[in-house]
Amino acid sequence: MLPWKRVLRPLTALLLAAAVATVPAATAHASSAPSTGWNDYSCRPSAAHPRPVVLVHGTLGNSVDNWLSLAPYLEDRGYCVFSLDYGRLDGVPVFYGLGPIDKSAEQLAAFVDKVLAATGAARADLVGHSQGGMMPRYYLRFLGGAAKVNALVGLAPDNHGATLSGLTNLLPYFPGASDLIKATTPGLADQMPGSDFLTKLNAGGDTVPGVHYTVIATKYDEVATPWQSQYLSGSDVHNVLLQDLCSLDLSEHVAIGLFDRIAFHEVANALDPAHATATTCASAFS
């Protein structure tokens, strides 16, 4: 018999530490994203880029830190860019995405409505990292988002769960561990393979009609593992492995969303496929 009472707390701490490692240390309080630059509600989409882009952070991320590189990258290319905080837990500042994911999807729905009303656009494009690439699928399927979203681009999305390189497979050996995680950080529990949330999300197919899906994965991912589980199945899906674009790219789960300009170039292609250009190692300098 394992001394589970003694190992339960360290295991839970290890799971949380692994999740924390998926985001950078907070560099700014993220009660709201910058009022200048991105999240500029006076921005009006251009004819070249007629849809606003909503950035959806990952677990333990926020509307600022997750997008210090990608938001300016897209702004420089003429997009109206917005980001939100979601999934806050009482008493936990800065690090978000920990609340029940179905409730987080409701927050995304309200934010997209706000962006569309401000910009006058009929539809938006969504770009999400990790949980932020998966959670919007609940919005699209169950909350009417398919009528308001043109494309969903996921950077290392845990579409079928996050095993943390197999660490979650140890939970059955520690009675009470899963219940503790579900009670304290339901957003983490919802992302475990086989959770009620993921079962509901993926029942009946990965996609909904009318939305263009892109998944950008890296074979060095240590969170949403195996990395192939990030891929979606459907008639309007483009699954991309970063190393097929540039074999020298060593980005893992964090870097692909935070500063990898090769991945960002492929995001830009997904947002404007009519003017897509080949993504290569040289895209790091574009």
PDB file of C-alpha atoms in Angstrom:
ATOM      1  CA  MET A   1       0.000   0.000   0.000  1.00  0.00           C
ATOM      2  CA  LEU A   2       1.439   3.371  -1.017  1.00  0.00           C
ATOM      3  CA  PRO A   3       1.577   5.976   1.758  1.00  0.00           C
ATOM      4  CA  TRP A   4      -0.755   8.132  -0.271  1.00  0.00           C
ATOM      5  CA  LYS A   5      -1.405  10.736   2.384  1.00  0.00           C
ATOM      6  CA  ARG A   6       2.267  11.620   2.349  1.00  0.00           C
ATOM      7  CA  VAL A   7       2.712  11.608  -1.430  1.00  0.00           C
ATOM      8  CA  LEU A   8      -0.616  13.160  -2.455  1.00  0.00           C
ATOM      9  CA  ARG A   9       0.422  16.708  -1.663  1.00  0.00           C
ATOM     10  CA  PRO A  10       3.830  16.498  -3.383  1.00  0.00           C
ATOM     11  CA  LEU A  11       2.233  14.983  -6.485  1.00  0.00           C
ATOM     12  CA  THR A  12      -0.357  17.746  -6.656  1.00  0.00           C
ATOM     13  CA  ALA A  13       2.377  20.312  -6.208  1.00  0.00           C
ATOM     14  CA  LEU A  14       4.338  18.674  -9.013  1.00  0.00           C
ATOM     15  CA  LEU A  15       1.360  18.832 -11.343  1.00  0.00           C
ATOM     16  CA  LEU A  16       0.842  22.505 -10.581  1.00  0.00           C
ATOM     17  CA  ALA A  17       4.546  23.226 -10.961  1.00  0.00           C
ATOM     18  CA  ALA A  18       4.553  21.558 -14.355  1.00  0.00           C
ATOM     19  CA  ALA A  19       1.592  23.660 -15.387  1.00  0.00           C
ATOM     20  CA  VAL A  20       3.229  26.839 -14.114  1.00  0.00           C
ATOM     21  CA  ALA A  21       6.215  26.016 -16.280  1.00  0.00           C
ATOM     22  CA  THR A  22       4.000  26.436 -19.346  1.00  0.00           C
ATOM     23  CA  VAL A  23       3.790  30.212 -18.919  1.00  0.00           C
ATOM     24  CA  PRO A  24       6.344  32.936 -18.288  1.00  0.00           C
ATOM     25  CA  ALA A  25       6.647  34.732 -14.997  1.00  0.00           C
ATOM     26  CA  ALA A  26       4.171  37.597 -14.907  1.00  0.00           C
ATOM     27  CA  THR A  27       5.691  40.835 -16.126  1.00  0.00           C
ATOM     28  CA  ALA A  28       2.608  42.975 -15.582  1.00  0.00           C
ATOM     29  CA  HIS A  29      -0.571  42.827 -13.617  1.00  0.00           C
ATOM     30  CA  ALA A  30      -3.107  41.511 -16.108  1.00  0.00           C
ATOM     31  CA  SER A  31      -6.369  42.981 -14.873  1.00  0.00           C
ATOM     32  CA  SER A  32      -6.669  44.145 -18.464  1.00  0.00           C
ATOM     33  CA  ALA A  33      -4.535  44.132 -21.561  1.00  0.00           C
ATOM     34  CA  PRO A  34      -2.901  47.379 -22.679  1.00  0.00           C
ATOM     35  CA  SER A  35      -5.322  50.091 -23.717  1.00  0.00           C
ATOM     36  CA  THR A  36      -2.880  51.178 -26.412  1.00  0.00           C
ATOM     37  CA  GLY A  37      -1.472  48.846 -28.978  1.00  0.00           C
ATOM     38  CA  TRP A  38      -3.665  45.790 -28.921  1.00  0.00           C
ATOM     39  CA  ASN A  39      -7.102  45.945 -27.256  1.00  0.00           C
ATOM     40  CA  ASP A  40      -7.654  49.284 -28.955  1.00  0.00           C
ATOM     41  CA  TYR A  41     -11.435  49.456 -29.268  1.00  0.00           C
ATOM     42  CA  SER A  42     -11.188  52.326 -31.734  1.00  0.00           C
ATOM     43  CA  CYS A  43      -9.440  50.011 -34.209  1.00  0.00           C
ATOM     44  CA  ARG A  44     -11.444  49.321 -37.348  1.00  0.00           C
ATOM     45  CA  PRO A  45     -10.585  46.263 -39.472  1.00  0.00           C
ATOM     46  CA  SER A  46      -9.273  47.063 -42.922  1.00  0.00           C
ATOM     47  CA  ALA A  47     -10.400  45.679 -46.248  1.00  0.00           C
ATOM     48  CA  ALA A  48      -7.222  43.608 -46.310  1.00  0.00           C
ATOM     49  CA  HIS A  49      -7.879  42.197 -42.826  1.00  0.00           C
ATOM     50  CA  PRO A  50     -11.625  42.530 -42.267  1.00  0.00           C
ATOM     51  CA  ARG A  51     -11.860  40.455 -39.084  1.00  0.00           C
ATOM     52  CA  PRO A  52     -10.525  41.307 -35.622  1.00  0.00           C
ATOM     53  CA  VAL A  53      -8.225  38.738 -34.038  1.00  0.00           C
ATOM     54  CA  VAL A  54      -8.973  37.586 -30.502  1.00  0.00           C
ATOM     55  CA  LEU A  55      -6.037  36.026 -28.644  1.00  0.00           C
ATOM     56  CA  VAL A  56      -6.898  33.388 -26.030  1.00  0.00           C
ATOM     57  CA  HIS A  57      -4.180  32.671 -23.469  1.00  0.00           C
ATOM     58  CA  GLY A  58      -3.270  29.295 -22.008  1.00  0.00           C
ATOM     59  CA  THR A  59      -3.527  27.803 -18.526  1.00  0.00           C
ATOM     60  CA  LEU A  60      -1.869  30.072 -15.946  1.00  0.00           C
ATOM     61  CA  GLY A  61      -1.446  32.709 -18.620  1.00  0.00           C
ATOM     62  CA  ASN A  62      -3.114  36.084 -18.960  1.00  0.00           C
ATOM     63  CA  SER A  63      -4.108  38.650 -21.554  1.00  0.00           C
ATOM     64  CA  VAL A  64      -0.757  40.441 -21.431  1.00  0.00           C
ATOM     65  CA  ASP A  65       2.119  38.062 -20.804  1.00  0.00           C
ATOM     66  CA  ASN A  66       1.012  35.378 -23.239  1.00  0.00           C
ATOM     67  CA  TRP A  67       0.966  37.846 -26.136  1.00  0.00           C
ATOM     68  CA  LEU A  68       3.913  40.210 -25.702  1.00  0.00           C
ATOM     69  CA  SER A  69       5.341  38.923 -29.003  1.00  0.00           C
ATOM     70  CA  LEU A  70       2.421  37.672 -31.091  1.00  0.00           C
ATOM     71  CA  ALA A  71       0.101  40.653 -30.539  1.00  0.00           C
ATOM     72  CA  PRO A  72       2.614  43.208 -31.903  1.00  0.00           C
ATOM     73  CA  TYR A  73       3.527  40.773 -34.694  1.00  0.00           C
ATOM     74  CA  LEU A  74      -0.074  40.751 -35.889  1.00  0.00           C
ATOM     75  CA  GLU A  75      -0.586  44.471 -35.294  1.00  0.00           C
ATOM     76  CA  ASP A  76       2.417  45.235 -37.487  1.00  0.00           C
ATOM     77  CA  ARG A  77       0.665  43.284 -40.246  1.00  0.00           C
ATOM     78  CA  GLY A  78      -2.458  45.411 -40.054  1.00  0.00           C
ATOM     79  CA  TYR A  79      -4.755  43.414 -37.777  1.00  0.00           C
ATOM     80  CA  CYS A  80      -7.005  44.717 -35.018  1.00  0.00           C
ATOM     81  CA  VAL A  81      -5.897  42.563 -32.101  1.00  0.00           C
ATOM     82  CA  PHE A  82      -7.653  41.885 -28.805  1.00  0.00           C
ATOM     83  CA  SER A  83      -7.049  39.625 -25.822  1.00  0.00           C
ATOM     84  CA  LEU A  84      -8.958  38.648 -22.691  1.00  0.00           C
ATOM     85  CA  ASP A  85      -8.456  37.179 -19.253  1.00  0.00           C
ATOM     86  CA  TYR A  86     -10.601  34.162 -18.427  1.00  0.00           C
ATOM     87  CA  GLY A  87     -10.882  31.386 -15.869  1.00  0.00           C
ATOM     88  CA  ARG A  88      -9.908  33.373 -12.780  1.00  0.00           C
ATOM     89  CA  LEU A  89     -10.002  31.739  -9.367  1.00  0.00           C
ATOM     90  CA  ASP A  90     -10.773  33.797  -6.290  1.00  0.00           C
ATOM     91  CA  GLY A  91      -7.589  34.783  -4.550  1.00  0.00           C
ATOM     92  CA  VAL A  92      -5.321  33.853  -7.468  1.00  0.00           C
ATOM     93  CA  PRO A  93      -4.057  36.972  -9.243  1.00  0.00           C
ATOM     94  CA  VAL A  94      -2.326  37.182 -12.634  1.00  0.00           C
ATOM     95  CA  PHE A  95      -2.400  33.417 -13.345  1.00  0.00           C
ATOM     96  CA  TYR A  96      -5.693  32.559 -15.015  1.00  0.00           C
ATOM     97  CA  GLY A  97      -7.285  29.726 -16.986  1.00  0.00           C
ATOM     98  CA  LEU A  98      -7.854  27.660 -13.830  1.00  0.00           C
ATOM     99  CA  GLY A  99     -11.649  27.878 -13.604  1.00  0.00           C
ATOM    100  CA  PRO A 100     -14.146  25.427 -15.126  1.00  0.00           C
ATOM    101  CA  ILE A 101     -13.563  25.489 -18.857  1.00  0.00           C
ATOM    102  CA  ASP A 102     -17.233  25.639 -19.813  1.00  0.00           C
ATOM    103  CA  LYS A 103     -17.499  28.846 -17.774  1.00  0.00           C
ATOM    104  CA  SER A 104     -14.336  30.171 -19.417  1.00  0.00           C
ATOM    105  CA  ALA A 105     -15.980  29.563 -22.796  1.00  0.00           C
ATOM    106  CA  GLU A 106     -18.900  31.723 -21.669  1.00  0.00           C
ATOM    107  CA  GLN A 107     -16.443  34.500 -20.857  1.00  0.00           C
ATOM    108  CA  LEU A 108     -14.918  34.150 -24.312  1.00  0.00           C
ATOM    109  CA  ALA A 109     -18.381  34.356 -25.877  1.00  0.00           C
ATOM    110  CA  ALA A 110     -19.094  37.630 -24.082  1.00  0.00           C
ATOM    111  CA  PHE A 111     -15.703  39.035 -25.070  1.00  0.00           C
ATOM    112  CA  VAL A 112     -16.128  38.175 -28.754  1.00  0.00           C
ATOM    113  CA  ASP A 113     -19.524  39.900 -28.704  1.00  0.00           C
ATOM    114  CA  LYS A 114     -17.855  42.977 -27.204  1.00  0.00           C
ATOM    115  CA  VAL A 115     -15.147  43.004 -29.877  1.00  0.00           C
ATOM    116  CA  LEU A 116     -17.610  42.544 -32.737  1.00  0.00           C
ATOM    117  CA  ALA A 117     -19.821  45.330 -31.425  1.00  0.00           C
ATOM    118  CA  ALA A 118     -16.867  47.710 -31.094  1.00  0.00           C
ATOM    119  CA  THR A 119     -15.299  46.959 -34.469  1.00  0.00           C
ATOM    120  CA  GLY A 120     -18.477  46.502 -36.496  1.00  0.00           C
ATOM    121  CA  ALA A 121     -17.179  43.215 -37.878  1.00  0.00           C
ATOM    122  CA  ALA A 122     -19.532  40.316 -38.511  1.00  0.00           C
ATOM    123  CA  ARG A 123     -17.048  37.614 -37.494  1.00  0.00           C
ATOM    124  CA  ALA A 124     -13.755  37.289 -35.658  1.00  0.00           C
ATOM    125  CA  ASP A 125     -10.733  35.032 -35.888  1.00  0.00           C
ATOM    126  CA  LEU A 126      -9.454  33.283 -32.754  1.00  0.00           C
ATOM    127  CA  VAL A 127      -5.833  32.382 -31.990  1.00  0.00           C
ATOM    128  CA  GLY A 128      -5.192  30.416 -28.826  1.00  0.00           C
ATOM    129  CA  HIS A 129      -2.253  28.846 -27.023  1.00  0.00           C
ATOM    130  CA  SER A 130      -2.573  25.529 -25.150  1.00  0.00           C
ATOM    131  CA  GLN A 131      -5.946  25.546 -23.328  1.00  0.00           C
ATOM    132  CA  GLY A 132      -6.678  28.719 -25.303  1.00  0.00           C
ATOM    133  CA  GLY A 133      -6.566  26.719 -28.517  1.00  0.00           C
ATOM    134  CA  MET A 134      -8.910  24.063 -27.173  1.00  0.00           C
ATOM    135  CA  MET A 135     -11.416  25.945 -24.989  1.00  0.00           C
ATOM    136  CA  PRO A 136     -12.841  27.991 -27.913  1.00  0.00           C
ATOM    137  CA  ARG A 137     -14.085  24.754 -29.465  1.00  0.00           C
ATOM    138  CA  TYR A 138     -16.655  24.565 -26.654  1.00  0.00           C
ATOM    139  CA  TYR A 139     -17.771  28.095 -27.547  1.00  0.00           C
ATOM    140  CA  LEU A 140     -18.038  27.139 -31.212  1.00  0.00           C
ATOM    141  CA  ARG A 141     -19.974  23.943 -30.579  1.00  0.00           C
ATOM    142  CA  PHE A 142     -22.261  24.753 -27.664  1.00  0.00           C
ATOM    143  CA  LEU A 143     -22.506  28.543 -27.296  1.00  0.00           C
ATOM    144  CA  GLY A 144     -23.276  29.737 -30.826  1.00  0.00           C
ATOM    145  CA  GLY A 145     -19.734  30.764 -31.649  1.00  0.00           C
ATOM    146  CA  ALA A 146     -19.683  29.150 -35.082  1.00  0.00           C
ATOM    147  CA  ALA A 147     -21.862  31.958 -36.423  1.00  0.00           C
ATOM    148  CA  LYS A 148     -19.418  34.579 -35.146  1.00  0.00           C
ATOM    149  CA  VAL A 149     -16.016  32.998 -35.820  1.00  0.00           C
ATOM    150  CA  ASN A 150     -14.309  32.495 -39.164  1.00  0.00           C
ATOM    151  CA  ALA A 151     -11.181  30.642 -38.039  1.00  0.00           C
ATOM    152  CA  LEU A 152      -9.669  29.036 -34.953  1.00  0.00           C
ATOM    153  CA  VAL A 153      -5.883  28.724 -34.869  1.00  0.00           C
ATOM    154  CA  GLY A 154      -4.424  26.632 -32.064  1.00  0.00           C
ATOM    155  CA  LEU A 155      -0.794  26.799 -30.967  1.00  0.00           C
ATOM    156  CA  ALA A 156      -0.042  23.544 -29.111  1.00  0.00           C
ATOM    157  CA  PRO A 157      -3.719  23.080 -28.186  1.00  0.00           C
ATOM    158  CA  ASP A 158      -4.568  20.212 -25.843  1.00  0.00           C
ATOM    159  CA  ASN A 159      -7.556  19.184 -27.922  1.00  0.00           C
ATOM    160  CA  HIS A 160      -7.683  15.684 -26.477  1.00  0.00           C
ATOM    161  CA  GLY A 161      -6.114  16.331 -23.107  1.00  0.00           C
ATOM    162  CA  ALA A 162      -2.794  17.173 -21.506  1.00  0.00           C
ATOM    163  CA  THR A 163      -0.871  14.274 -19.964  1.00  0.00           C
ATOM    164  CA  LEU A 164       2.201  16.338 -18.949  1.00  0.00           C
ATOM    165  CA  SER A 165       4.463  13.739 -20.574  1.00  0.00           C
ATOM    166  CA  GLY A 166       2.547  10.938 -18.879  1.00  0.00           C
ATOM    167  CA  LEU A 167       2.543  12.434 -15.378  1.00  0.00           C
ATOM    168  CA  THR A 168      -1.238  12.392 -15.110  1.00  0.00           C
ATOM    169  CA  ASN A 169      -1.173   8.633 -15.661  1.00  0.00           C
ATOM    170  CA  LEU A 170       0.156   8.333 -12.112  1.00  0.00           C
ATOM    171  CA  LEU A 171      -2.922   9.865 -10.527  1.00  0.00           C
ATOM    172  CA  PRO A 172      -4.858   6.571 -10.095  1.00  0.00           C
ATOM    173  CA  TYR A 173      -2.073   5.404  -7.790  1.00  0.00           C
ATOM    174  CA  PHE A 174      -2.793   8.267  -5.381  1.00  0.00           C
ATOM    175  CA  PRO A 175      -6.365   8.026  -4.046  1.00  0.00           C
ATOM    176  CA  GLY A 176      -7.976  11.425  -3.757  1.00  0.00           C
ATOM    177  CA  ALA A 177      -5.511  13.240  -6.009  1.00  0.00           C
ATOM    178  CA  SER A 178      -7.933  13.697  -8.901  1.00  0.00           C
ATOM    179  CA  ASP A 179     -10.685  14.890  -6.568  1.00  0.00           C
ATOM    180  CA  LEU A 180      -8.334  17.390  -4.963  1.00  0.00           C
ATOM    181  CA  ILE A 181      -7.274  18.843  -8.314  1.00  0.00           C
ATOM    182  CA  LYS A 182     -10.895  19.029  -9.482  1.00  0.00           C
ATOM    183  CA  ALA A 183     -11.954  20.823  -6.300  1.00  0.00           C
ATOM    184  CA  THR A 184      -9.115  23.339  -6.250  1.00  0.00           C
ATOM    185  CA  THR A 185      -8.271  23.895  -9.928  1.00  0.00           C
ATOM    186  CA  PRO A 186     -11.160  22.637 -12.065  1.00  0.00           C
ATOM    187  CA  GLY A 187      -9.559  24.036 -15.206  1.00  0.00           C
ATOM    188  CA  LEU A 188      -6.676  21.587 -14.785  1.00  0.00           C
ATOM    189  CA  ALA A 189      -8.999  18.678 -14.067  1.00  0.00           C
ATOM    190  CA  ASP A 190     -11.023  19.446 -17.205  1.00  0.00           C
ATOM    191  CA  GLN A 191      -7.883  19.073 -19.322  1.00  0.00           C
ATOM    192  CA  MET A 192      -7.022  15.583 -18.137  1.00  0.00           C
ATOM    193  CA  PRO A 193      -7.632  12.927 -20.809  1.00  0.00           C
ATOM    194  CA  GLY A 194     -10.972  11.233 -20.254  1.00  0.00           C
ATOM    195  CA  SER A 195     -12.467  14.093 -18.236  1.00  0.00           C
ATOM    196  CA  ASP A 196     -16.206  14.705 -18.474  1.00  0.00           C
ATOM    197  CA  PHE A 197     -15.464  18.026 -20.166  1.00  0.00           C
ATOM    198  CA  LEU A 198     -13.274  16.558 -22.915  1.00  0.00           C
ATOM    199  CA  THR A 199     -15.657  13.648 -23.424  1.00  0.00           C
ATOM    200  CA  LYS A 200     -18.496  16.082 -24.082  1.00  0.00           C
ATOM    201  CA  LEU A 201     -16.346  18.392 -26.213  1.00  0.00           C
ATOM    202  CA  ASN A 202     -15.115  15.672 -28.549  1.00  0.00           C
ATOM    203  CA  ALA A 203     -18.271  13.570 -28.791  1.00  0.00           C
ATOM    204  CA  GLY A 204     -19.641  13.607 -32.315  1.00  0.00           C
ATOM    205  CA  GLY A 205     -16.524  14.979 -33.985  1.00  0.00           C
ATOM    206  CA  ASP A 206     -13.813  17.555 -33.465  1.00  0.00           C
ATOM    207  CA  THR A 207     -15.166  20.393 -35.576  1.00  0.00           C
ATOM    208  CA  VAL A 208     -18.332  22.276 -36.492  1.00  0.00           C
ATOM    209  CA  PRO A 209     -19.276  23.425 -39.998  1.00  0.00           C
ATOM    210  CA  GLY A 210     -18.384  26.895 -41.165  1.00  0.00           C
ATOM    211  CA  VAL A 211     -15.190  27.361 -39.164  1.00  0.00           C
ATOM    212  CA  HIS A 212     -11.655  26.975 -40.533  1.00  0.00           C
ATOM    213  CA  TYR A 213      -9.378  25.119 -38.108  1.00  0.00           C
ATOM    214  CA  THR A 214      -5.585  25.199 -37.942  1.00  0.00           C
ATOM    215  CA  VAL A 215      -3.452  23.324 -35.406  1.00  0.00           C
ATOM    216  CA  ILE A 216       0.251  24.134 -35.100  1.00  0.00           C
ATOM    217  CA  ALA A 217       2.095  21.540 -33.008  1.00  0.00           C
ATOM    218  CA  THR A 218       5.691  20.847 -32.032  1.00  0.00           C
ATOM    219  CA  LYS A 219       7.152  17.396 -31.560  1.00  0.00           C
ATOM    220  CA  TYR A 220       9.038  18.710 -28.528  1.00  0.00           C
ATOM    221  CA  ASP A 221       5.831  19.435 -26.614  1.00  0.00           C
ATOM    222  CA  GLU A 222       6.049  18.236 -23.028  1.00  0.00           C
ATOM    223  CA  VAL A 223       2.524  19.188 -21.901  1.00  0.00           C
ATOM    224  CA  ALA A 224      -0.062  18.295 -24.550  1.00  0.00           C
ATOM    225  CA  THR A 225       1.342  14.832 -25.117  1.00  0.00           C
ATOM    226  CA  PRO A 226       1.589  12.865 -27.240  1.00  0.00           C
ATOM    227  CA  TRP A 227       1.828  15.806 -29.593  1.00  0.00           C
ATOM    228  CA  GLN A 228      -0.277  13.988 -32.206  1.00  0.00           C
ATOM    229  CA  SER A 229      -3.237  14.263 -29.814  1.00  0.00           C
ATOM    230  CA  GLN A 230      -3.348  17.984 -30.560  1.00  0.00           C
ATOM    231  CA  TYR A 231      -4.471  17.329 -34.120  1.00  0.00           C
ATOM    232  CA  LEU A 232      -8.106  17.641 -35.139  1.00  0.00           C
ATOM    233  CA  SER A 233     -10.098  15.580 -37.597  1.00  0.00           C
ATOM    234  CA  GLY A 234     -12.517  17.230 -39.974  1.00  0.00           C
ATOM    235  CA  SER A 235     -13.120  18.435 -43.495  1.00  0.00           C
ATOM    236  CA  ASP A 236     -11.807  21.958 -42.858  1.00  0.00           C
ATOM    237  CA  VAL A 237      -8.730  21.262 -40.749  1.00  0.00           C
ATOM    238  CA  HIS A 238      -5.084  22.069 -41.413  1.00  0.00           C
ATOM    239  CA  ASN A 239      -2.787  20.213 -39.011  1.00  0.00           C
ATOM    240  CA  VAL A 240       0.819  21.430 -39.052  1.00  0.00           C
ATOM    241  CA  LEU A 241       3.938  20.087 -37.350  1.00  0.00           C
ATOM    242  CA  LEU A 242       6.365  22.930 -36.764  1.00  0.00           C
ATOM    243  CA  GLN A 243       9.390  20.752 -37.525  1.00  0.00           C
ATOM    244  CA  ASP A 244       7.982  19.965 -40.976  1.00  0.00           C
ATOM    245  CA  LEU A 245       8.304  23.681 -41.673  1.00  0.00           C
ATOM    246  CA  CYS A 246      11.744  24.048 -40.117  1.00  0.00           C
ATOM    247  CA  SER A 247      13.566  20.992 -38.841  1.00  0.00           C
ATOM    248  CA  LEU A 248      15.884  23.227 -36.787  1.00  0.00           C
ATOM    249  CA  ASP A 249      13.039  24.646 -34.700  1.00  0.00           C
ATOM    250  CA  LEU A 250      13.377  23.334 -31.131  1.00  0.00           C
ATOM    251  CA  SER A 251      10.399  25.146 -29.639  1.00  0.00           C
ATOM    252  CA  GLU A 252       8.422  23.225 -27.037  1.00  0.00           C
ATOM    253  CA  HIS A 253       5.015  23.915 -25.486  1.00  0.00           C
ATOM    254  CA  VAL A 254       5.934  27.321 -24.062  1.00  0.00           C
ATOM    255  CA  ALA A 255       8.070  28.778 -26.818  1.00  0.00           C
ATOM    256  CA  ILE A 256       5.696  27.988 -29.680  1.00  0.00           C
ATOM    257  CA  GLY A 257       3.166  30.389 -28.207  1.00  0.00           C
ATOM    258  CA  LEU A 258       5.411  33.001 -26.674  1.00  0.00           C
ATOM    259  CA  PHE A 259       8.104  33.959 -29.172  1.00  0.00           C
ATOM    260  CA  ASP A 260       8.461  31.520 -32.078  1.00  0.00           C
ATOM    261  CA  ARG A 261       8.222  33.661 -35.204  1.00  0.00           C
ATOM    262  CA  ILE A 262       8.203  30.586 -37.422  1.00  0.00           C
ATOM    263  CA  ALA A 263       4.984  29.528 -35.724  1.00  0.00           C
ATOM    264  CA  PHE A 264       3.737  33.118 -35.897  1.00  0.00           C
ATOM    265  CA  HIS A 265       4.300  33.151 -39.663  1.00  0.00           C
ATOM    266  CA  GLU A 266       2.103  30.084 -39.959  1.00  0.00           C
ATOM    267  CA  VAL A 267      -0.533  31.811 -37.797  1.00  0.00           C
ATOM    268  CA  ALA A 268      -0.503  34.712 -40.259  1.00  0.00           C
ATOM    269  CA  ASN A 269      -0.938  32.257 -43.129  1.00  0.00           C
ATOM    270  CA  ALA A 270      -3.935  30.716 -41.403  1.00  0.00           C
ATOM    271  CA  LEU A 271      -5.526  34.137 -40.856  1.00  0.00           C
ATOM    272  CA  ASP A 272      -5.010  35.176 -44.485  1.00  0.00           C
ATOM    273  CA  PRO A 273      -4.683  32.026 -46.584  1.00  0.00           C
ATOM    274  CA  ALA A 274      -5.257  33.897 -49.839  1.00  0.00           C
ATOM    275  CA  HIS A 275      -1.914  35.637 -49.347  1.00  0.00           C
ATOM    276  CA  ALA A 276      -0.031  32.835 -47.585  1.00  0.00           C
ATOM    277  CA  THR A 277       3.668  32.428 -48.227  1.00  0.00           C
ATOM    278  CA  ALA A 278       5.841  29.431 -47.476  1.00  0.00           C
ATOM    279  CA  THR A 279       6.856  29.089 -43.845  1.00  0.00           C
ATOM    280  CA  THR A 280      10.519  28.106 -43.508  1.00  0.00           C
ATOM    281  CA  CYS A 281      13.382  28.559 -41.064  1.00  0.00           C
ATOM    282  CA  ALA A 282      13.900  31.973 -42.648  1.00  0.00           C
ATOM    283  CA  SER A 283      10.478  33.015 -41.359  1.00  0.00           C
ATOM    284  CA  ALA A 284      12.170  33.574 -37.994  1.00  0.00           C
ATOM    285  CA  PHE A 285      13.585  36.772 -39.486  1.00  0.00           C
ATOM    286  CA  SER A 286      10.500  37.985 -41.350  1.00  0.00           C
TER     287      SER A 286
END
